[in-house]
Tab-separated table of C-alpha atoms and ligand atoms in Angstrom:
chain	number	residue	atom	x	y	z
A	1	UNK	CA	0.406	-0.190	0.108
A	2	UNK	CA	1.289	3.322	-0.927
A	3	UNK	CA	2.832	5.346	2.327
A	4	UNK	CA	0.290	7.798	2.471
A	5	UNK	CA	-2.867	5.690	2.368
A	6	UNK	CA	-5.173	7.084	5.160
A	7	UNK	CA	-5.716	5.309	8.486
A	8	UNK	CA	-9.314	5.236	10.445
A	9	UNK	CA	-8.623	3.055	13.372
A	10	UNK	CA	-11.423	2.976	15.791
A	11	UNK	CA	-9.611	4.429	18.425
A	12	UNK	CA	-9.479	7.789	16.158
A	13	UNK	CA	-13.283	8.036	15.806
A	14	UNK	CA	-13.418	7.688	20.109
A	15	UNK	CA	-12.470	11.682	21.363
A	16	UNK	CA	-10.073	11.892	24.514
A	17	UNK	CA	-12.221	12.590	27.354
A	18	UNK	CA	-13.726	15.814	27.814
A	19	UNK	CA	-12.904	15.665	31.270
A	20	UNK	CA	-8.989	15.749	29.607
A	21	UNK	CA	-10.319	18.581	27.573
A	22	UNK	CA	-11.129	20.584	30.666
A	23	UNK	CA	-8.241	19.592	32.704
A	24	UNK	CA	-6.160	21.323	30.275
A	25	UNK	CA	-8.394	23.871	29.568
A	26	UNK	CA	-7.928	24.773	33.770
A	27	UNK	CA	-4.781	24.566	34.033
A	28	UNK	CA	-4.142	26.695	31.027
A	29	UNK	CA	-6.602	29.727	32.753
A	30	UNK	CA	-4.590	28.661	36.388
A	31	UNK	CA	-1.285	29.854	34.819
A	32	UNK	CA	-3.068	33.394	34.380
A	33	UNK	CA	-5.165	33.087	37.266
A	34	UNK	CA	-3.142	30.995	40.074
A	35	UNK	CA	-6.251	31.757	42.166
A	36	UNK	CA	-8.465	29.630	40.026
A	37	UNK	CA	-11.177	27.624	42.061
A	38	UNK	CA	-10.809	23.954	40.458
A	39	UNK	CA	-14.325	21.936	40.696
A	40	UNK	CA	-13.521	20.246	37.643
A	41	UNK	CA	-11.282	17.157	38.764
A	42	UNK	CA	-12.232	14.686	41.440
A	43	UNK	CA	-8.684	15.451	43.582
A	44	UNK	CA	-9.947	15.376	47.128
A	45	UNK	CA	-8.733	18.121	49.521
A	46	UNK	CA	-6.886	15.078	51.756
A	47	UNK	CA	-4.145	12.850	50.887
A	48	UNK	CA	-2.900	9.573	51.305
A	49	UNK	CA	-1.844	8.248	54.939
A	50	UNK	CA	1.907	8.842	55.768
A	51	UNK	CA	2.841	5.532	56.277
A	52	UNK	CA	1.499	4.175	52.471
A	53	UNK	CA	4.351	6.609	51.050
A	54	UNK	CA	6.965	5.274	53.355
A	55	UNK	CA	6.166	1.966	52.361
A	56	UNK	CA	6.515	2.641	48.959
A	57	UNK	CA	10.107	4.335	49.217
A	58	UNK	CA	11.062	1.359	51.713
A	59	UNK	CA	9.945	-1.156	48.924
A	60	UNK	CA	11.841	0.846	46.548
A	61	UNK	CA	14.896	0.998	48.176
A	62	UNK	CA	14.764	-2.650	49.441
A	63	UNK	CA	15.066	-3.903	45.851
A	64	UNK	CA	11.273	-5.256	46.014
A	65	UNK	CA	11.163	-4.721	42.636
A	66	UNK	CA	10.806	-7.172	40.130
A	67	UNK	CA	7.917	-8.872	38.235
A	68	UNK	CA	5.524	-10.678	40.219
A	69	UNK	CA	2.381	-12.708	39.941
A	70	UNK	CA	0.205	-11.271	37.120
A	71	UNK	CA	-2.969	-10.998	39.391
A	72	UNK	CA	-0.939	-9.370	42.197
A	73	UNK	CA	0.894	-9.838	45.280
A	74	UNK	CA	-0.434	-13.022	47.201
A	75	UNK	CA	-0.075	-10.929	50.607
A	76	UNK	CA	-2.023	-7.985	49.238
A	77	UNK	CA	-4.731	-10.411	47.466
A	78	UNK	CA	-5.529	-11.936	51.045
A	79	UNK	CA	-5.643	-8.380	52.787
A	80	UNK	CA	-8.273	-7.583	49.816
A	81	UNK	CA	-10.201	-10.688	50.102
A	82	UNK	CA	-10.231	-10.464	54.191
A	83	UNK	CA	-11.443	-6.451	53.156
A	84	UNK	CA	-14.095	-7.669	50.670
A	85	UNK	CA	-15.502	-10.406	53.215
A	86	UNK	CA	-15.572	-8.086	55.956
A	87	UNK	CA	-16.621	-4.599	54.363
A	88	UNK	CA	-18.568	-5.382	51.320
A	89	UNK	CA	-19.911	-9.214	52.246
A	90	UNK	CA	-18.417	-10.398	48.928
A	91	UNK	CA	-16.994	-13.939	48.689
A	92	UNK	CA	-13.754	-13.103	46.889
A	93	UNK	CA	-10.769	-16.155	47.106
A	94	UNK	CA	-7.436	-14.919	46.273
A	95	UNK	CA	-7.330	-16.755	43.042
A	96	UNK	CA	-10.253	-14.517	41.928
A	97	UNK	CA	-8.560	-11.023	42.760
A	98	UNK	CA	-6.410	-9.226	40.059
A	99	UNK	CA	-4.300	-6.037	41.292
A	100	UNK	CA	-4.475	-3.653	38.765
A	101	UNK	CA	-2.829	-0.479	37.332
A	102	UNK	CA	-5.998	1.563	38.969
A	103	UNK	CA	-9.431	0.771	38.659
A	104	UNK	CA	-9.407	2.401	35.143
A	105	UNK	CA	-7.241	-0.568	34.001
A	106	UNK	CA	-8.831	-3.075	35.773
A	107	UNK	CA	-12.099	-1.918	33.994
A	108	UNK	CA	-10.505	-1.629	30.747
A	109	UNK	CA	-9.087	-5.633	31.012
A	110	UNK	CA	-12.837	-6.696	32.148
A	111	UNK	CA	-14.372	-5.109	28.875
A	112	UNK	CA	-11.505	-7.037	26.954
A	113	UNK	CA	-11.910	-10.156	29.083
A	114	UNK	CA	-15.957	-10.420	28.375
A	115	UNK	CA	-16.164	-8.979	24.733
A	116	UNK	CA	-17.415	-11.072	22.096
A	117	UNK	CA	-18.268	-10.362	18.544
A	118	UNK	CA	-21.364	-8.345	18.160
A	119	UNK	CA	-21.995	-7.688	22.021
A	120	UNK	CA	-23.331	-5.205	23.415
A	121	UNK	CA	-23.012	-3.472	26.667
A	122	UNK	CA	-25.604	-1.460	28.702
A	123	UNK	CA	-24.209	2.045	29.745
A	124	UNK	CA	-26.289	4.623	31.790
A	125	UNK	CA	-27.257	7.423	29.496
A	126	UNK	CA	-25.207	10.016	32.002
A	127	UNK	CA	-22.380	7.934	32.366
A	128	UNK	CA	-18.545	8.613	33.265
A	129	UNK	CA	-17.210	8.770	29.513
A	130	UNK	CA	-13.940	6.460	30.093
A	131	UNK	CA	-16.464	3.609	30.527
A	132	UNK	CA	-17.872	4.440	26.985
A	133	UNK	CA	-14.204	4.868	25.897
A	134	UNK	CA	-13.365	1.360	26.977
A	135	UNK	CA	-16.444	-0.387	25.862
A	136	UNK	CA	-15.652	1.133	22.200
A	137	UNK	CA	-12.119	-0.123	22.323
A	138	UNK	CA	-12.821	-3.759	23.463
A	139	UNK	CA	-15.365	-3.924	20.307
A	140	UNK	CA	-18.392	-3.889	22.510
A	141	UNK	CA	-21.513	-1.890	21.074
A	142	UNK	CA	-22.921	0.359	23.682
A	143	UNK	CA	-26.358	0.560	24.219
A	144	UNK	CA	-27.665	3.121	26.912
A	145	UNK	CA	-30.327	3.092	29.109
A	146	UNK	CA	-32.651	5.826	30.829
A	147	UNK	CA	-32.570	7.038	34.566
A	148	UNK	CA	-35.329	7.807	36.897
A	149	UNK	CA	-35.747	11.301	38.471
A	150	UNK	CA	-33.002	10.753	40.988
A	151	UNK	CA	-30.612	9.583	38.014
A	152	UNK	CA	-30.152	6.435	39.182
A	153	UNK	CA	-30.549	3.218	36.639
A	154	UNK	CA	-33.977	2.748	35.451
A	155	UNK	CA	-34.835	-1.444	35.558
A	156	UNK	CA	-38.046	-0.564	33.161
A	157	UNK	CA	-35.431	1.024	30.845
A	158	UNK	CA	-32.657	-1.771	31.093
A	159	UNK	CA	-35.329	-3.939	30.169
A	160	UNK	CA	-36.736	-2.235	27.218
A	161	UNK	CA	-33.475	-1.400	25.451
A	162	UNK	CA	-31.828	-5.049	26.302
A	163	UNK	CA	-31.364	-7.101	23.429
A	164	UNK	CA	-30.391	-10.768	22.379
A	165	UNK	CA	-27.005	-9.713	21.916
A	166	UNK	CA	-26.545	-7.944	25.228
A	167	UNK	CA	-23.871	-9.094	27.171
A	168	UNK	CA	-22.932	-7.308	30.001
A	169	UNK	CA	-24.906	-4.385	32.106
A	170	UNK	CA	-22.652	-1.587	33.384
A	171	UNK	CA	-23.595	-0.192	36.978
A	172	UNK	CA	-21.690	2.075	38.959
A	173	UNK	CA	-22.922	3.092	42.342
A	174	UNK	CA	-22.079	5.911	43.910
A	175	UNK	CA	-21.709	7.034	40.539
A	176	UNK	CA	-19.761	9.626	38.744
A	177	UNK	CA	-21.052	11.967	37.143
A	178	UNK	CA	-24.709	11.761	39.093
A	179	UNK	CA	-24.094	11.039	42.762
A	180	UNK	CA	-26.776	8.643	42.257
A	181	UNK	CA	-26.848	5.565	44.888
A	182	UNK	CA	-28.318	2.241	44.494
A	183	UNK	CA	-30.818	0.967	46.960
A	184	UNK	CA	-31.614	-2.703	47.933
A	185	UNK	CA	-34.590	-2.708	46.035
A	186	UNK	CA	-33.576	-1.630	42.522
A	187	UNK	CA	-30.100	-3.521	42.952
A	188	UNK	CA	-32.529	-6.731	43.488
A	189	UNK	CA	-34.289	-5.889	40.522
A	190	UNK	CA	-31.731	-5.381	38.246
A	191	UNK	CA	-29.646	-8.650	39.690
A	192	UNK	CA	-32.716	-10.854	38.658
A	193	UNK	CA	-33.274	-9.564	35.117
A	194	UNK	CA	-29.248	-10.194	34.413
A	195	UNK	CA	-29.690	-13.524	35.877
A	196	UNK	CA	-32.920	-14.283	33.772
A	197	UNK	CA	-31.005	-12.869	30.917
A	198	UNK	CA	-27.650	-14.467	31.509
A	199	UNK	CA	-26.057	-11.289	31.595
A	200	UNK	CA	-22.492	-10.501	33.172
A	201	UNK	CA	-22.409	-7.549	35.437
A	202	UNK	CA	-19.515	-4.805	35.724
A	203	UNK	CA	-20.249	-3.404	38.871
A	204	UNK	CA	-17.774	-0.146	39.411
A	205	UNK	CA	-17.756	0.523	43.063
A	206	UNK	CA	-14.686	3.157	42.973
A	207	UNK	CA	-16.906	5.460	45.604
A	208	UNK	CA	-17.636	2.545	47.918
A	209	UNK	CA	-16.349	4.813	50.807
A	210	UNK	CA	-18.926	8.039	50.177
A	211	UNK	CA	-22.355	6.703	50.471
A	212	UNK	CA	-24.261	9.219	52.426
A	213	UNK	CA	-28.001	8.528	52.049
A	214	UNK	CA	-27.764	5.071	52.966
A	215	UNK	CA	-25.357	2.018	52.859
A	216	UNK	CA	-23.139	1.634	50.410
A	217	UNK	CA	-24.258	-2.205	48.941
A	218	UNK	CA	-21.983	-3.856	46.464
A	219	UNK	CA	-23.818	-5.818	43.759
A	220	UNK	CA	-21.666	-9.168	44.293
A	221	UNK	CA	-23.135	-9.390	48.116
A	222	UNK	CA	-26.244	-10.437	46.467
A	223	UNK	CA	-24.643	-13.730	44.983
A	224	UNK	CA	-22.492	-14.283	47.960
A	225	UNK	CA	-23.815	-17.812	48.073
A	226	UNK	CA	-24.446	-18.607	44.434
A	227	UNK	CA	-22.053	-21.176	43.309
A	228	UNK	CA	-19.091	-19.467	41.306
A	229	UNK	CA	-19.479	-21.128	38.375
A	230	UNK	CA	-23.087	-19.619	38.054
A	231	UNK	CA	-21.634	-15.973	39.063
A	232	UNK	CA	-22.551	-12.732	37.226
A	233	UNK	CA	-20.772	-10.078	38.858
A	234	UNK	CA	-17.731	-8.839	38.458
A	235	UNK	CA	-16.740	-6.296	41.116
A	236	UNK	CA	-13.878	-3.193	40.706
A	237	UNK	CA	-12.356	-1.089	43.327
A	238	UNK	CA	-9.684	1.476	43.742
A	239	UNK	CA	-7.416	2.683	46.314
A	240	UNK	CA	-7.803	6.408	44.704
A	241	UNK	CA	-10.854	7.599	45.941
A	242	UNK	CA	-11.194	6.695	49.863
A	243	UNK	CA	-7.472	6.602	50.855
A	244	UNK	CA	-7.366	9.722	48.177
A	245	UNK	CA	-3.935	7.620	46.232
A	246	UNK	CA	-5.197	8.791	43.140
A	247	UNK	CA	-1.569	9.051	41.347
A	248	UNK	CA	-0.373	5.769	42.905
A	249	UNK	CA	-2.671	4.052	40.325
A	250	UNK	CA	-3.771	1.151	42.127
A	251	UNK	CA	-6.946	-0.976	42.272
A	252	UNK	CA	-8.490	-4.135	42.078
A	253	UNK	CA	-10.804	-6.238	40.315
A	254	UNK	CA	-12.844	-9.199	42.364
A	255	UNK	CA	-14.081	-11.870	39.659
A	256	UNK	CA	-16.919	-13.936	39.650
A	257	UNK	CA	-16.527	-17.014	37.416
A	258	UNK	CA	-13.385	-19.118	37.092
A	259	UNK	CA	-13.417	-19.214	33.414
A	260	UNK	CA	-13.663	-15.308	33.430
A	261	UNK	CA	-10.326	-15.190	35.763
A	262	UNK	CA	-8.743	-17.670	33.225
A	263	UNK	CA	-9.393	-15.079	30.475
A	264	UNK	CA	-8.512	-12.067	32.521
A	265	UNK	CA	-4.992	-13.542	33.588
A	266	UNK	CA	-4.622	-13.818	29.873
A	267	UNK	CA	-5.901	-10.129	29.281
A	268	UNK	CA	-3.431	-8.830	32.011
A	269	UNK	CA	-0.535	-10.650	30.944
A	270	UNK	CA	-0.778	-9.610	27.377
A	271	UNK	CA	-1.381	-5.884	28.257
A	272	UNK	CA	0.735	-5.351	32.012
A	273	UNK	CA	2.526	-8.658	32.463
A	274	UNK	CA	2.274	-7.962	36.444
A	275	UNK	CA	0.884	-4.578	38.327
A	276	UNK	CA	3.777	-2.586	39.740
A	277	UNK	CA	5.533	-4.373	42.716
A	278	UNK	CA	6.717	-1.356	44.835
A	279	UNK	CA	2.960	0.261	44.727
A	280	UNK	CA	1.548	-3.262	45.704
A	281	UNK	CA	3.724	-2.736	48.977
A	282	UNK	CA	2.242	0.553	49.730
A	283	UNK	CA	-1.428	-0.897	49.173
A	284	UNK	CA	-0.576	-3.498	51.343
A	285	UNK	CA	0.355	-0.816	54.025
A	286	UNK	CA	-2.797	1.057	52.901
A	287	UNK	CA	-5.023	-1.825	53.803
A	288	UNK	CA	-3.624	-1.564	57.312
A	289	UNK	CA	-4.432	2.129	57.452
A	290	UNK	CA	-8.039	2.136	56.735
A	291	UNK	CA	-8.361	4.118	59.984
A	292	UNK	CA	-8.488	7.433	57.719
A	293	UNK	CA	-11.724	6.645	55.674
A	294	UNK	CA	-13.925	7.501	58.414
A	295	UNK	CA	-12.215	10.773	58.360
A	296	UNK	CA	-12.534	11.186	54.355
A	297	UNK	CA	-16.007	10.198	54.473
A	298	UNK	CA	-16.855	12.827	57.075
A	299	UNK	CA	-15.118	15.645	54.982
A	300	UNK	CA	-16.835	15.009	51.872
A	301	UNK	CA	-20.040	14.383	53.504
A	302	UNK	CA	-19.342	17.841	55.399
A	303	UNK	CA	-19.133	19.632	52.173
A	304	UNK	CA	-22.113	18.077	50.564
A	305	UNK	CA	-24.286	18.812	53.704
A	306	UNK	CA	-22.956	22.458	54.151
A	307	UNK	CA	-22.509	23.767	50.525
A	308	UNK	CA	-24.517	22.246	48.132
A	309	UNK	CA	-27.974	23.540	49.849
A	310	UNK	CA	-27.160	26.410	48.265
A	311	UNK	CA	-27.904	24.841	44.823
A	312	UNK	CA	-30.927	23.629	45.910
A	313	UNK	CA	-32.257	26.335	47.323
A	314	UNK	CA	-31.316	28.333	43.938
A	315	UNK	CA	-33.313	25.366	42.072
A	316	UNK	CA	-29.849	24.255	40.276
A	317	UNK	CA	-30.079	21.201	41.787
A	318	UNK	CA	-32.952	18.690	42.505
A	319	UNK	CA	-31.581	17.063	45.653
A	320	UNK	CA	-28.320	16.396	47.461
A	321	UNK	CA	-26.119	13.651	45.538
A	322	UNK	CA	-26.945	10.015	47.537
A	323	UNK	CA	-23.163	9.528	47.264
A	324	UNK	CA	-20.204	9.980	45.433
A	325	UNK	CA	-17.824	13.108	44.790
A	326	UNK	CA	-19.794	15.079	42.162
A	327	UNK	CA	-23.301	16.810	41.490
A	328	UNK	CA	-24.432	17.704	38.316
A	329	UNK	CA	-25.850	21.341	38.055
A	330	UNK	CA	-28.553	22.234	36.194
A	331	UNK	CA	-27.439	25.770	34.429
A	332	UNK	CA	-30.324	26.198	32.173
A	333	UNK	CA	-31.739	29.174	33.539
A	334	UNK	CA	-28.817	31.117	32.515
A	335	UNK	CA	-29.949	30.598	29.061
A	336	UNK	CA	-26.677	28.932	28.354
A	337	UNK	CA	-25.980	25.617	27.538
A	338	UNK	CA	-23.501	23.649	29.802
A	339	UNK	CA	-20.552	24.248	27.533
A	340	UNK	CA	-21.146	27.945	27.361
A	341	UNK	CA	-21.825	28.524	30.852
A	342	UNK	CA	-18.094	26.310	31.340
A	343	UNK	CA	-16.739	28.509	29.157
A	344	UNK	CA	-17.923	31.949	30.909
A	345	UNK	CA	-17.247	30.727	34.587
A	346	UNK	CA	-13.646	29.714	33.625
A	347	UNK	CA	-13.063	33.044	32.054
A	348	UNK	CA	-14.905	35.553	34.434
A	349	UNK	CA	-15.487	33.777	37.131
A	350	UNK	CA	-12.227	31.563	37.324
A	351	UNK	CA	-14.071	28.593	38.403
A	352	UNK	CA	-13.373	25.220	36.426
A	353	UNK	CA	-16.400	22.985	36.401
A	354	UNK	CA	-16.925	20.379	33.327
A	355	UNK	CA	-19.546	20.458	30.790
A	356	UNK	CA	-22.373	17.728	31.415
A	357	UNK	CA	-22.583	17.060	27.073
A	358	UNK	CA	-19.195	15.035	27.689
A	359	UNK	CA	-21.260	12.804	30.116
A	360	UNK	CA	-24.240	11.625	27.484
A	361	UNK	CA	-22.205	11.143	24.295
A	362	UNK	CA	-23.914	8.650	22.408
A	363	UNK	CA	-21.829	7.118	19.240
A	364	UNK	CA	-23.501	6.108	16.367
A	365	UNK	CA	-22.745	3.496	13.846
A	366	UNK	CA	-22.897	3.445	9.919
A	367	UNK	CA	-24.790	0.381	8.243
A	368	UNK	CA	-21.153	-1.541	7.769
A	369	UNK	CA	-20.957	-1.246	11.565
A	370	UNK	CA	-17.796	1.214	11.546
A	371	UNK	CA	-17.707	3.683	14.412
A	372	UNK	CA	-18.858	7.361	13.561
A	373	UNK	CA	-16.570	9.994	15.348
A	374	UNK	CA	-18.456	10.611	18.650
A	375	UNK	CA	-19.499	14.163	19.469
A	376	UNK	CA	-20.209	15.729	22.634
A	377	UNK	CA	-24.081	16.199	23.480
A	378	UNK	CA	-27.373	14.578	24.342
A	379	UNK	CA	-29.513	14.821	27.598
A	380	UNK	CA	-27.027	16.303	29.982
A	381	UNK	CA	-26.018	19.366	27.462
A	382	UNK	CA	-27.445	21.637	30.265
A	383	UNK	CA	-25.699	20.562	32.932
A	384	UNK	CA	-22.302	21.132	34.450
A	385	UNK	CA	-20.495	18.436	36.806
A	386	UNK	CA	-18.730	19.698	40.459
A	387	UNK	CA	-16.310	17.850	42.204
A	388	UNK	CA	-17.141	18.159	45.987
A	389	UNK	CA	-14.422	16.583	47.525
A	390	UNK	CA	-12.070	19.599	47.219
A	391	UNK	CA	-11.321	22.286	49.754
A	392	UNK	CA	-14.378	23.391	51.643
A	393	UNK	CA	-13.677	26.746	51.110
A	394	UNK	CA	-12.580	26.681	47.524
A	395	UNK	CA	-15.806	24.549	47.130
A	396	UNK	CA	-18.139	27.502	48.877
A	397	UNK	CA	-16.509	30.108	46.932
A	398	UNK	CA	-17.003	28.435	43.723
A	399	UNK	CA	-20.411	27.221	44.160
A	400	UNK	CA	-21.042	31.033	45.126
A	401	UNK	CA	-19.902	31.733	42.063
A	402	UNK	CA	-21.948	29.791	39.929
A	403	UNK	CA	-24.930	30.735	41.688
A	404	UNK	CA	-24.322	34.180	40.944
A	405	UNK	CA	-23.281	33.779	37.015
A	406	UNK	CA	-26.948	31.831	36.709
A	407	UNK	CA	-28.718	35.003	38.415
A	408	UNK	CA	-26.727	37.599	36.524
A	409	UNK	CA	-27.279	36.017	33.465
A	410	UNK	CA	-30.919	35.130	34.144
A	411	UNK	CA	-31.356	39.071	34.775
A	412	UNK	CA	-29.546	40.670	32.293
B	1	LIG	C1	-16.761	5.901	38.174
B	1	LIG	C2	-15.015	5.586	38.202
B	1	LIG	N1	-14.744	4.493	38.116
B	1	LIG	C3	-13.276	4.489	38.211
B	1	LIG	C4	-12.296	5.595	38.292
B	1	LIG	C5	-11.045	4.927	37.963
B	1	LIG	O1	-10.058	5.286	39.175
B	1	LIG	P1	-8.541	5.051	39.374
B	1	LIG	O2	-7.990	4.182	37.806
B	1	LIG	O3	-7.768	6.039	39.911
B	1	LIG	O4	-8.818	3.552	40.219
B	1	LIG	C6	-12.582	6.837	38.420
B	1	LIG	C7	-12.300	7.672	38.361
B	1	LIG	O5	-12.446	9.047	38.447
B	1	LIG	C8	-14.436	7.171	38.520
B	1	LIG	O6	-14.787	7.754	38.306
């Protein structure tokens, strides 16, 4: 083929996440305005326990730096297995556990593990854009399900949009970006539907430590007593949120069925060989330092309870988010779209948020199945996402400026 033959790999039709773009624009503005208030990224006000950093340094200096098992350090997996048993009510033996470089990689590996030609994955219509990117890269066809008034998954819609090709139901509770928290009733209905149809479930529980309205319920706890060969749920967790270890890149996956474990081992081997050894020793220490979880939970909850009511009172937020680190703020009263509002807020009020259109884009496919370029848009276009895990004073000032910009625009 001639050297100038154009190439159209699938990845070129999938945009870099709008989260990344907003991150880039905010950083650019921060260079001009160092006092910029950043509500655009889920980077918490608190940091990891100090002993975690020391364990990382010790492991590196002691030479515990070699390749290890593709599924992760045995001691770490033992400790994770105990935590899943006591904190999540999940039965996950060490050979069903995978330590991963961030839960992001765990999710991507799971999607590749479960993908079948022509297989469809059910994703919420307002979703974390990385879930969509991962599904498309795995060759899965995304199908979007509707949400109820509280932005939680609507089981009726899930039933309606599913097809004979549905293979995976993606659940994320507490959810990014909606803050929706799934209660037992809905979760049981969704599990029963998946069992009836033979779907696998990918349960992203990154924000498990930030459930506010009720206790966090792990999807896999519903099948604790089910024979492993009949299990549906693959659960994904991270050290990034509860213990603020975002830059460590450490997470884990608890796989349900033995045959999914074998396939996932191959996927992990072919993409990472094994997760980083020193980071896992830091993770081992983090499993012992879990007492800071309660304090971190309290911090984010206090932010939610003391600052977000201003948005509810101003009619910009229907209710406080049930969990997680984010809220979707309705800025339509300003007469601006989420994208326009975000740009004006960044330029004039020096507050960074993320436009909702990046969380509700839906890809289209040509008649031959090729993916058309994915554009931002959809039902969240009049919303913007804010992160409320940040410094309390920054959050309060940022929210005040959001309300004030909506008011100015409404009057003017
Ligand atoms: C819903 C959700 N899942 C997974 C992740 C991935 O986190 P990490 O790769 O840091 O574990 C994030 C990060 O923002 C997230 O919001």
